[in-house]
PDB file of C-alpha atoms in Angstrom:
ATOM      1  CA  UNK A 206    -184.011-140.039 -78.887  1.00 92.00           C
ATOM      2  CA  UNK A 207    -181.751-142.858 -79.071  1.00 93.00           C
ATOM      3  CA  UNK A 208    -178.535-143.182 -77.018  1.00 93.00           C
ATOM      4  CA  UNK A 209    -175.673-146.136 -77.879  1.00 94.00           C
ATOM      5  CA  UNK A 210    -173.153-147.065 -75.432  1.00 93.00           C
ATOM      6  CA  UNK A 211    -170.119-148.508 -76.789  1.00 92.00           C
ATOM      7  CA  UNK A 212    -167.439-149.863 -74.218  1.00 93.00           C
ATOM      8  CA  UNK A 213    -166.941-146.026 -72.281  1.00 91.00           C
ATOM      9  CA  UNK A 214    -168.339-144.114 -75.416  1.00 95.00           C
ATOM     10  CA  UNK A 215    -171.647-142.832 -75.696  1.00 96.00           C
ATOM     11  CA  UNK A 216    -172.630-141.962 -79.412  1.00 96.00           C
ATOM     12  CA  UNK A 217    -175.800-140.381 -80.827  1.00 96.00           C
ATOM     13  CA  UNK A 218    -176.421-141.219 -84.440  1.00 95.00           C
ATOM     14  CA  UNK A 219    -178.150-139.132 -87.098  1.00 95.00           C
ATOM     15  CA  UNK A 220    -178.392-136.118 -85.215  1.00 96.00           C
ATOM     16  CA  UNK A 221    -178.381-133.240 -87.181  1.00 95.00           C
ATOM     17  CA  UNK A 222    -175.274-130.486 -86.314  1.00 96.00           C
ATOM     18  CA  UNK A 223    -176.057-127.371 -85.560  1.00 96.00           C
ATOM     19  CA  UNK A 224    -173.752-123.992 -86.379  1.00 95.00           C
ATOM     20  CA  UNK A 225    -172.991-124.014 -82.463  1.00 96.00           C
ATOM     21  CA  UNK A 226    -172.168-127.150 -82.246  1.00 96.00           C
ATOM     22  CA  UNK A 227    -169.589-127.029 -85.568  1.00 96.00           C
ATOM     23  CA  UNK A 228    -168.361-124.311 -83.791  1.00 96.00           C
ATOM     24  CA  UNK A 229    -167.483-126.012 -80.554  1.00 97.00           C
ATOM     25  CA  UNK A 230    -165.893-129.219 -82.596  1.00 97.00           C
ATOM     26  CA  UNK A 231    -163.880-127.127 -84.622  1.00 97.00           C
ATOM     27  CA  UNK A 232    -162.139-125.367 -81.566  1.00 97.00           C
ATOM     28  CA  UNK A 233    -162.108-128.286 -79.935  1.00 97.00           C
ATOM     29  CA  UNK A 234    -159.797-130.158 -82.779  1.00 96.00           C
ATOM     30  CA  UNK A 235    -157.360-127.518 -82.219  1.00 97.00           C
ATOM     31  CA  UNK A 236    -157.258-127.743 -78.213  1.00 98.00           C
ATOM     32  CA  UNK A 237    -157.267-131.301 -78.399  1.00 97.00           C
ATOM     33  CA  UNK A 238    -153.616-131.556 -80.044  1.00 97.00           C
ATOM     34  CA  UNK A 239    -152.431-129.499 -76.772  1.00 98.00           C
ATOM     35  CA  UNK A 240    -154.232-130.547 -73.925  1.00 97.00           C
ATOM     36  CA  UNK A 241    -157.358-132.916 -72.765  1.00 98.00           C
ATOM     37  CA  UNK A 242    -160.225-130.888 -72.128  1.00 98.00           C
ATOM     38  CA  UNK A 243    -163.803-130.977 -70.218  1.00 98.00           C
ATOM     39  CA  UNK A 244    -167.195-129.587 -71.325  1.00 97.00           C
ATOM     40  CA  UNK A 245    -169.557-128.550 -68.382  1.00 94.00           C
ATOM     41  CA  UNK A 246    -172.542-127.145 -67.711  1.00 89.00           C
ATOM     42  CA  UNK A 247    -175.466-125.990 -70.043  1.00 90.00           C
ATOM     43  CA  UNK A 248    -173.410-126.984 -73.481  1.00 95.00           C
ATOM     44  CA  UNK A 249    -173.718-130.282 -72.047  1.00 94.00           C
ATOM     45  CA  UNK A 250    -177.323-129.975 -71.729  1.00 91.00           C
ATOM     46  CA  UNK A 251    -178.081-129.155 -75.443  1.00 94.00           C
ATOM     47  CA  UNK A 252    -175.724-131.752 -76.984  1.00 95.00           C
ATOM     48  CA  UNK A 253    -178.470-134.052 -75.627  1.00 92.00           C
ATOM     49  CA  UNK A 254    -181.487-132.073 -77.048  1.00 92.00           C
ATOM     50  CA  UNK A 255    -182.232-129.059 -74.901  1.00 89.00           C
ATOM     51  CA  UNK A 256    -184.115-126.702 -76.981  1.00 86.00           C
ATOM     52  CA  UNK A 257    -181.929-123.469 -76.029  1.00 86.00           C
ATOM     53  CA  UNK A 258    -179.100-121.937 -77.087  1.00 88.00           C
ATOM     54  CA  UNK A 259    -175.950-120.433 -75.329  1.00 90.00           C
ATOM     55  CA  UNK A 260    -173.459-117.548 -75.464  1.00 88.00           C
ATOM     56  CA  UNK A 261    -170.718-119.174 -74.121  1.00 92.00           C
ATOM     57  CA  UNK A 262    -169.296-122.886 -73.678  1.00 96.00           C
ATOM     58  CA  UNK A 263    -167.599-123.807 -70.311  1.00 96.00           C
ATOM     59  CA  UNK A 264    -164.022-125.848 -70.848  1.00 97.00           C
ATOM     60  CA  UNK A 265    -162.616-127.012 -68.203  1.00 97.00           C
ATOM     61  CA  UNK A 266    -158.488-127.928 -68.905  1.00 97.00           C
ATOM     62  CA  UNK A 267    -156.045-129.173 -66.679  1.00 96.00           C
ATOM     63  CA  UNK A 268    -153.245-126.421 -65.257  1.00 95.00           C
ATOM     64  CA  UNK A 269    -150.682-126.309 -67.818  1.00 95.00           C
ATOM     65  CA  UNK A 270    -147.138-123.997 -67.657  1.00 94.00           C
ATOM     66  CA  UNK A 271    -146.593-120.921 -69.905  1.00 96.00           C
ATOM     67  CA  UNK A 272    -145.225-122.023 -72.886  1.00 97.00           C
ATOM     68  CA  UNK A 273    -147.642-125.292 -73.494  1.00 97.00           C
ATOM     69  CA  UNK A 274    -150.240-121.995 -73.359  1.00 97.00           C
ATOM     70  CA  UNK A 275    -148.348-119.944 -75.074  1.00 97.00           C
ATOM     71  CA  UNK A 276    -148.510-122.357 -78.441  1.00 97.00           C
ATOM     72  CA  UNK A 277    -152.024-123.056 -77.761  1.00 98.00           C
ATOM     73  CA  UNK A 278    -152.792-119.117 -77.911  1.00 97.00           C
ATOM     74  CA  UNK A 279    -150.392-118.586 -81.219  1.00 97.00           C
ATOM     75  CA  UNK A 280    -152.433-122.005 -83.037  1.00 98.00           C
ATOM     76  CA  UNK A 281    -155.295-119.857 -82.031  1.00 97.00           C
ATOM     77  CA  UNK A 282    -154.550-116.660 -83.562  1.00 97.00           C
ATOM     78  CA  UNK A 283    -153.481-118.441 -86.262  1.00 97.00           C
ATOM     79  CA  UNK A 284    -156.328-120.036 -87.051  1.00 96.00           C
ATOM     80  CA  UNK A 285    -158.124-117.125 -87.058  1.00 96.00           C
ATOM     81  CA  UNK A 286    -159.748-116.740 -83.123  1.00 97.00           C
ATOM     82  CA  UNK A 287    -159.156-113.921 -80.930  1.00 95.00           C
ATOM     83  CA  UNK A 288    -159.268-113.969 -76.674  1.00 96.00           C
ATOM     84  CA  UNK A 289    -162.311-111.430 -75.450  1.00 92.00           C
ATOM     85  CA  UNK A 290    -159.943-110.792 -72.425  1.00 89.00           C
ATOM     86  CA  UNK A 291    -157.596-107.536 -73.867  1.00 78.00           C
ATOM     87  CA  UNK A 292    -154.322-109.236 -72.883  1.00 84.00           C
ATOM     88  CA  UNK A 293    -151.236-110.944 -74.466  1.00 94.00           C
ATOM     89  CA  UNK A 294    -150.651-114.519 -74.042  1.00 96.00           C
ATOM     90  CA  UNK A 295    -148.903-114.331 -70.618  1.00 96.00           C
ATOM     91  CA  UNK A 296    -151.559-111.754 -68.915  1.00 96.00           C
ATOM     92  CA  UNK A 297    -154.355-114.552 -69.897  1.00 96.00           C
ATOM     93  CA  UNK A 298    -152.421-117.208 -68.889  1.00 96.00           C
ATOM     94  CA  UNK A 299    -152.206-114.937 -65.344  1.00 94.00           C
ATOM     95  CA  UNK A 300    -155.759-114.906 -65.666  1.00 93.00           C
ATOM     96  CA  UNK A 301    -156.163-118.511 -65.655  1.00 95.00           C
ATOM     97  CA  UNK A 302    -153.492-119.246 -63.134  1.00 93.00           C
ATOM     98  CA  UNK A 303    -156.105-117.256 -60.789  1.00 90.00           C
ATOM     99  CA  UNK A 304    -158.733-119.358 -61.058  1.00 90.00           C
ATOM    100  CA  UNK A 305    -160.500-116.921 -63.374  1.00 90.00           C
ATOM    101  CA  UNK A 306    -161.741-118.026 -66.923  1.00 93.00           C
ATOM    102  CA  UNK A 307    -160.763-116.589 -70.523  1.00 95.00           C
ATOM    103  CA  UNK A 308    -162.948-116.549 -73.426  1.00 96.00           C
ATOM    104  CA  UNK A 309    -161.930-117.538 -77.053  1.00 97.00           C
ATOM    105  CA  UNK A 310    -164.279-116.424 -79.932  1.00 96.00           C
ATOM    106  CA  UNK A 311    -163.552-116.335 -83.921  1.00 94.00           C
ATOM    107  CA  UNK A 312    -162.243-112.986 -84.672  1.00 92.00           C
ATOM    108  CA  UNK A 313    -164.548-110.193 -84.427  1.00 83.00           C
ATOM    109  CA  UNK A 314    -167.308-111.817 -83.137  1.00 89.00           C
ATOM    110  CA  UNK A 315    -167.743-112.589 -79.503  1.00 91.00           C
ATOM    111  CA  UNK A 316    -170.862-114.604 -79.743  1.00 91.00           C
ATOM    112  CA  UNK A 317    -170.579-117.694 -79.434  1.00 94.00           C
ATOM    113  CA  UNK A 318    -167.331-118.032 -77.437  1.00 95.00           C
ATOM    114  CA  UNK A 319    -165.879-120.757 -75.247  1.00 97.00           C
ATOM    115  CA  UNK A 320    -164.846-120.163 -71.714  1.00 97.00           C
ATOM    116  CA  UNK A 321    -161.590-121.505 -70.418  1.00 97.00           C
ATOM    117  CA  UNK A 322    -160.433-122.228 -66.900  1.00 96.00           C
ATOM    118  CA  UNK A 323    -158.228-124.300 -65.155  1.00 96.00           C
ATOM    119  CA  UNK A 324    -159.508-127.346 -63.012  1.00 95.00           C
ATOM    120  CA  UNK A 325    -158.996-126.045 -59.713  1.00 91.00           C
ATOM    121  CA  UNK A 326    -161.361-127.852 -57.428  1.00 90.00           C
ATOM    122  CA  UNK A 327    -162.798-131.356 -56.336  1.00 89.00           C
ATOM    123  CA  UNK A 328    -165.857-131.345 -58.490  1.00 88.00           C
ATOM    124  CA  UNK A 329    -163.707-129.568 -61.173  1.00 92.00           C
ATOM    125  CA  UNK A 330    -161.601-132.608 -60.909  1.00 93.00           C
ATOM    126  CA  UNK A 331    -164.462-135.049 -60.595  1.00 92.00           C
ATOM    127  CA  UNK A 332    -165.440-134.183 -63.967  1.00 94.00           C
ATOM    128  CA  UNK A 333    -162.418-133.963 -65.667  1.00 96.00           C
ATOM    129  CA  UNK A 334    -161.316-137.545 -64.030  1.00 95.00           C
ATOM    130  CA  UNK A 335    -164.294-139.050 -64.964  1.00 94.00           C
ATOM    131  CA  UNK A 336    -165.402-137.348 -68.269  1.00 96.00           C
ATOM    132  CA  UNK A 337    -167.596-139.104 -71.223  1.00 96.00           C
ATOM    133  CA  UNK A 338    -166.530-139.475 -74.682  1.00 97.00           C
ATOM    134  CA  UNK A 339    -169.429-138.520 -76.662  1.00 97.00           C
ATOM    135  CA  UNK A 340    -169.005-139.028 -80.395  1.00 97.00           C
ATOM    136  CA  UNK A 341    -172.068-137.253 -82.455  1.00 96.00           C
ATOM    137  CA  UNK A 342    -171.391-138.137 -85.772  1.00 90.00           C
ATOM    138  CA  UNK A 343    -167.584-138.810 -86.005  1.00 92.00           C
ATOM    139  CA  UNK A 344    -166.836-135.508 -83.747  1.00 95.00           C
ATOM    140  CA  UNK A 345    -165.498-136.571 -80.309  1.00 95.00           C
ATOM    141  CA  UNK A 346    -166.981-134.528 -77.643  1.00 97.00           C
ATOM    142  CA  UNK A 347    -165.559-134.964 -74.024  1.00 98.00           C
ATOM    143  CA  UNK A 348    -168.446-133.801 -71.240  1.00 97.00           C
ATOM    144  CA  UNK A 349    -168.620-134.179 -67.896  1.00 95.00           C
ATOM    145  CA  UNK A 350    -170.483-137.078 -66.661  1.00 92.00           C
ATOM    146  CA  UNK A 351    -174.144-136.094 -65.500  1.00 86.00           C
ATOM    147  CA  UNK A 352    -174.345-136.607 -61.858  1.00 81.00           C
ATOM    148  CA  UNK A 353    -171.884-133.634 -61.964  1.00 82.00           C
ATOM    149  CA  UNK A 354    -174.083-131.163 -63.301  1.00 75.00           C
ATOM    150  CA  UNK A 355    -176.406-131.559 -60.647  1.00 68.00           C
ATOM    151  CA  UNK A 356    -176.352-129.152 -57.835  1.00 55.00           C
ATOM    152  CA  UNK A 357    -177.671-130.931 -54.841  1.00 57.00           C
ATOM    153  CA  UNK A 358    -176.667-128.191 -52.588  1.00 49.00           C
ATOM    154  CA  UNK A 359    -177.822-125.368 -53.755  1.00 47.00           C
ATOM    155  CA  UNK A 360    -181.062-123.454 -54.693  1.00 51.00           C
ATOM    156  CA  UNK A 361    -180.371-124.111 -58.214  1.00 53.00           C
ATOM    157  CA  UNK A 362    -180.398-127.761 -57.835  1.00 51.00           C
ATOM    158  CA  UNK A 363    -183.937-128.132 -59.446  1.00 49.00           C
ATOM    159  CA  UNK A 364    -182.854-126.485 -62.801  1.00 51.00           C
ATOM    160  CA  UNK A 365    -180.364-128.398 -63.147  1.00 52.00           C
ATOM    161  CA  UNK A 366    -181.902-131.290 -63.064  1.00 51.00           C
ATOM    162  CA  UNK A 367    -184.393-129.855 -65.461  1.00 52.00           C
ATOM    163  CA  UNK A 368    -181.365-129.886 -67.922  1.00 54.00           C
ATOM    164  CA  UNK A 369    -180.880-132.798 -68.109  1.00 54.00           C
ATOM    165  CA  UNK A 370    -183.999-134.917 -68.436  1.00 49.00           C
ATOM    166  CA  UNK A 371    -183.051-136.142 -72.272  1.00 48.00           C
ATOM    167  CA  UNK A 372    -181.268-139.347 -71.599  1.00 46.00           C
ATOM    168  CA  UNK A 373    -183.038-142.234 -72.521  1.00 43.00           C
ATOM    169  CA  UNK A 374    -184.017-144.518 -69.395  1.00 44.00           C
ATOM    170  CA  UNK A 375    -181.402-147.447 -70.676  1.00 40.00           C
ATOM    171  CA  UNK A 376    -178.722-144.909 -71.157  1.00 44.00           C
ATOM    172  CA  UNK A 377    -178.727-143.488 -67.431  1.00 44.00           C
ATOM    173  CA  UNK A 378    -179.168-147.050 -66.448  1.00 39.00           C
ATOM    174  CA  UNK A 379    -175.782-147.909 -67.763  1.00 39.00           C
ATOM    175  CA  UNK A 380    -173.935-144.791 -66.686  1.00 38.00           C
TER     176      UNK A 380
ATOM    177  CA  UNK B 237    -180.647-103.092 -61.633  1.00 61.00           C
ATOM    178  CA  UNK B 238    -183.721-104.365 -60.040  1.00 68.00           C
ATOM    179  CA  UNK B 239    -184.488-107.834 -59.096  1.00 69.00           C
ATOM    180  CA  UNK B 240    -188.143-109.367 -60.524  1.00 74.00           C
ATOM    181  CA  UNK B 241    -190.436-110.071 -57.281  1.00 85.00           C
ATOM    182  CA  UNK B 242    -190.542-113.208 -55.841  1.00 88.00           C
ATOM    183  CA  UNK B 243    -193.579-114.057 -57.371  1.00 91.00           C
ATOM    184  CA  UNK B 244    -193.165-113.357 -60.549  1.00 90.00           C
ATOM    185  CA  UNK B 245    -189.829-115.510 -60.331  1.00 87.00           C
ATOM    186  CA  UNK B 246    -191.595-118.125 -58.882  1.00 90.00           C
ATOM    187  CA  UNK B 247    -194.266-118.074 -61.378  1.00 92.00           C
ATOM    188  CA  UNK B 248    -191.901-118.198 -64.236  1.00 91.00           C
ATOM    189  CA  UNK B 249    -189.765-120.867 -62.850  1.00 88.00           C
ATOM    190  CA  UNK B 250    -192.917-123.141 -62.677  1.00 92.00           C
ATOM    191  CA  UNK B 251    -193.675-122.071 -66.351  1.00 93.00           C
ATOM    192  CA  UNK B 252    -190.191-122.935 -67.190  1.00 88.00           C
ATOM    193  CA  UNK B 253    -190.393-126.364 -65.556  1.00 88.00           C
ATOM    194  CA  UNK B 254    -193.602-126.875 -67.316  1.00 92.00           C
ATOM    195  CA  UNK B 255    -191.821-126.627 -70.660  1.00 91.00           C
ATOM    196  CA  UNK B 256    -188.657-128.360 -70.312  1.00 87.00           C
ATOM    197  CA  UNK B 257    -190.615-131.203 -68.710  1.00 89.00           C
ATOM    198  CA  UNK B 258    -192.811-130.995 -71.874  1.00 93.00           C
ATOM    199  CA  UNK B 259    -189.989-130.755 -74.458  1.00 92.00           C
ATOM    200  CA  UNK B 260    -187.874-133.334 -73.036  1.00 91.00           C
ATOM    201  CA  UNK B 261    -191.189-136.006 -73.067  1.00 94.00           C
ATOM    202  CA  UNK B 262    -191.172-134.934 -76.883  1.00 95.00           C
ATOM    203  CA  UNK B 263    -187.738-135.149 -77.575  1.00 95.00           C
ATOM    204  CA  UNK B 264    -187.898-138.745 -76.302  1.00 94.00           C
ATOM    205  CA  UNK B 265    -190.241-139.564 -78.073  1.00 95.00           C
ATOM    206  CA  UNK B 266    -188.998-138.863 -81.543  1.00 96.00           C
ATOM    207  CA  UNK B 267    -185.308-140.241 -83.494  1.00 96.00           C
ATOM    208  CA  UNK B 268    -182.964-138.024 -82.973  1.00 96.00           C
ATOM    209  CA  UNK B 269    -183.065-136.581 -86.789  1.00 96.00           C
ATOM    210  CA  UNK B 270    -186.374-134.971 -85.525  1.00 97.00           C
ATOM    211  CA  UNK B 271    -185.444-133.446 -82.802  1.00 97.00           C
ATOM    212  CA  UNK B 272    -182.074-132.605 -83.111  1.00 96.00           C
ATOM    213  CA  UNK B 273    -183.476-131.085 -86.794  1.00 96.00           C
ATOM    214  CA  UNK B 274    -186.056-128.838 -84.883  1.00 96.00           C
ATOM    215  CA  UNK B 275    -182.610-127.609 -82.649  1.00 96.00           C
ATOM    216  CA  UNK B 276    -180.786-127.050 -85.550  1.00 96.00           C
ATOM    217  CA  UNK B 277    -183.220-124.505 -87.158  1.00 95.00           C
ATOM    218  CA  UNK B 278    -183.647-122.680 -84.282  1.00 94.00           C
ATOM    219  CA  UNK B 279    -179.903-122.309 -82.797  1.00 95.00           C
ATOM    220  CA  UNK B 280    -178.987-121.950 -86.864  1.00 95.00           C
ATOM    221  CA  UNK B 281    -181.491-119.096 -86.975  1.00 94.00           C
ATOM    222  CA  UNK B 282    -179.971-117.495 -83.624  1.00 91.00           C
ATOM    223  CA  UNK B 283    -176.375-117.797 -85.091  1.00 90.00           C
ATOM    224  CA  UNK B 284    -176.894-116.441 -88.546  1.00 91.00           C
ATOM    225  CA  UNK B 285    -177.808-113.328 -86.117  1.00 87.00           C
ATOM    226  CA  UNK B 286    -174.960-113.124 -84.127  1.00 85.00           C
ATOM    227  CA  UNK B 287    -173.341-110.298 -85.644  1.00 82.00           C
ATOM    228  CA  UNK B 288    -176.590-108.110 -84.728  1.00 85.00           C
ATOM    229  CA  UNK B 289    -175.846-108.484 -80.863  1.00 84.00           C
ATOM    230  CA  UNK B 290    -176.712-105.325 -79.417  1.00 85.00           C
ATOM    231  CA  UNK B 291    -173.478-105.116 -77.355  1.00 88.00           C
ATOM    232  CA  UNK B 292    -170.161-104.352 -77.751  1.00 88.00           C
ATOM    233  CA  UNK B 293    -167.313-106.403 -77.273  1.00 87.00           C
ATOM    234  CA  UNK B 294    -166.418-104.290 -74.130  1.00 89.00           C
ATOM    235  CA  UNK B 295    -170.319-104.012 -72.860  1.00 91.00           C
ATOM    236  CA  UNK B 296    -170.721-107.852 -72.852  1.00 90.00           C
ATOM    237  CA  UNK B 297    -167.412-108.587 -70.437  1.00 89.00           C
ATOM    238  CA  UNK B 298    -168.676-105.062 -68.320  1.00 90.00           C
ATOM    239  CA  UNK B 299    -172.386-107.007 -67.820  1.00 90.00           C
ATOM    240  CA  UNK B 300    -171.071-110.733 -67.145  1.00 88.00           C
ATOM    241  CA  UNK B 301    -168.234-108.896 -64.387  1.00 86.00           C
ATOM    242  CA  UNK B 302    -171.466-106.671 -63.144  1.00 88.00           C
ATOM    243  CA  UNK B 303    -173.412-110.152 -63.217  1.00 85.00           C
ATOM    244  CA  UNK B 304    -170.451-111.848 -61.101  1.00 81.00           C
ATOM    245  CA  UNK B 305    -170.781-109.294 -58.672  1.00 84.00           C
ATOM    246  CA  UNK B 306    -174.404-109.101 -58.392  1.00 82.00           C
ATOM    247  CA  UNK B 307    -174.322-112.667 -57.497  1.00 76.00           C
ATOM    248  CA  UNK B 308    -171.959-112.586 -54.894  1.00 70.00           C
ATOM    249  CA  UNK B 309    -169.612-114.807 -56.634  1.00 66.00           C
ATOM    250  CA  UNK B 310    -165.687-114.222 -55.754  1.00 63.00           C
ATOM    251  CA  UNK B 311    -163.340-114.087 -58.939  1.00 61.00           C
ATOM    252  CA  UNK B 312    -160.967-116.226 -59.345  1.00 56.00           C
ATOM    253  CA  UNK B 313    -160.431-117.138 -55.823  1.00 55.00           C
ATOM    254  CA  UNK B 314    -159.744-119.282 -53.951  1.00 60.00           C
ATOM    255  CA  UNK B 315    -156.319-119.917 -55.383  1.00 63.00           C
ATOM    256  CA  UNK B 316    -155.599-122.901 -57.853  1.00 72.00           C
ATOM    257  CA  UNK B 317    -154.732-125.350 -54.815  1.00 74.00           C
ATOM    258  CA  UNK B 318    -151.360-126.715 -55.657  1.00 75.00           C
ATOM    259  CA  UNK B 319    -151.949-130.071 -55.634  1.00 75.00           C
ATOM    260  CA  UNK B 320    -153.682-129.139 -59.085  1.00 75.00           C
ATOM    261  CA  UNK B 321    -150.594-127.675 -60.439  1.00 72.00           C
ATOM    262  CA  UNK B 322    -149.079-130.365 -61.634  1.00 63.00           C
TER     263      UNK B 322
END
């Protein structure tokens, strides 16, 4: 595996994209004309070469008022997605302001879908403040930086580390 | 719903670590055209099979809330502190 670092931007040349991660990039285009955004957790993981895949991608966006959502949701349906959560735009957009997450899929089919919360803690805010632009062949993909996804604290501390064990040497080095 | 014994768990975790430890010294150790080619094919082959998911739309959300639960995690709480509502 080879890793560049470019100023702040990490790229990874000639790696092949899968259906997943066209997926994520094209959802992400849209959501990036409305609001920055931050990818955590196992998605993270296999954009650097974890052998897995996953039912749902964790987002992380800053709070934003009803109508900002309200014309992110309508781009959405638009485009052709559909929210998992049975509401209208204002009941998800209750969801979120509760600290709970909402899941956007492509229309009639759940799998994969991207969860959605609102940063609403330190370490959400740790990785949102510091994220990583990682560009994997011209798509821009903004993930949290890796000290984040591991869970000191808990039991599950050990696997998380275990996701993570595909940056190169130099790369973590410069991070 | 059950939980596996402890040793079981225990004996698949080390299995688990096993692998990733394995894959990762592979992935490594190849450009990333190889590897990220071999994680292609397989999340590809997974995708193209999405549609056959043997759960409804309904199920799925009913076994990740039942999942929440199980794991004592509290939804959506505590509040969005305000300082983060900006």
């Amino acid at each position: 595996m080879t890793i560049e670092k470019k100023g702040e931007r990490l790229l990874i040349q000639n790696r092949h994209l899968s259906q997943l991660d066209l997926f994520v990039s094209r959802v992400l285009y849209t959501l990036t004309k409305y609001s920055p955004y931050v990818i955590v957790s196992g998605y993270v993981a296999i954009l650097f070469g974890r052998s897995r895949s996953t039912e749902d991608i964790d987002i992380l966006i800053p709070y934003c008022d009803l109508s900002l959502f309200h014309t992110i949701h309508d781009t959405f349906i638009e485009d052709g997605y559909e929210f998992l959560n049975a509401e209208d735009a204002s009941g998800l957009y209750s969801i979120l302001a509760s600290g709970s997450a909402i899941r956007l899929c492509q229309k009639d089919s759940f799998i994969p879908n991207i969860e959605i919360k609102f940063i609403k803690n330190e370490s959400d805010e740790y990785s949102f403040t510091n994220r990583i632009e990682l560009i994997i062949d011209g798509k821009n993909f903004w993930i949290s930086p890796l000290e984040i996804q591991i869970d000191l604290s808990s039991g599950s501390g050990v696997r998380r580390i275990l996701k993570m064990p595909y940056l190169s040497e130099k790369c973590v080095g410069t991070l | 719903m059950k939980p596996p014994d402890p040793e079981f768990r225990e004996r698949n975790r080390k299995e688990r670590i096993w692998f990733v430890k394995k894959q990762a010294e592979w992935v490594r150790s190849v450009p990333n055209e190889v590897w990220s080619e071999h994680q292609c094919r397989m999340i590809n082959a997974l995708y193209a099979h999405k549609d056959q998911y043997p759960l409804t739309k309904k199920e799925y959300l009913d076994m990740i809330e039942k999942a929440r639960l199980l794991s004592g995690r509290r939804k959506g709480s505590p509040p969005i502190p305000k300082r983060f509502r900006c």
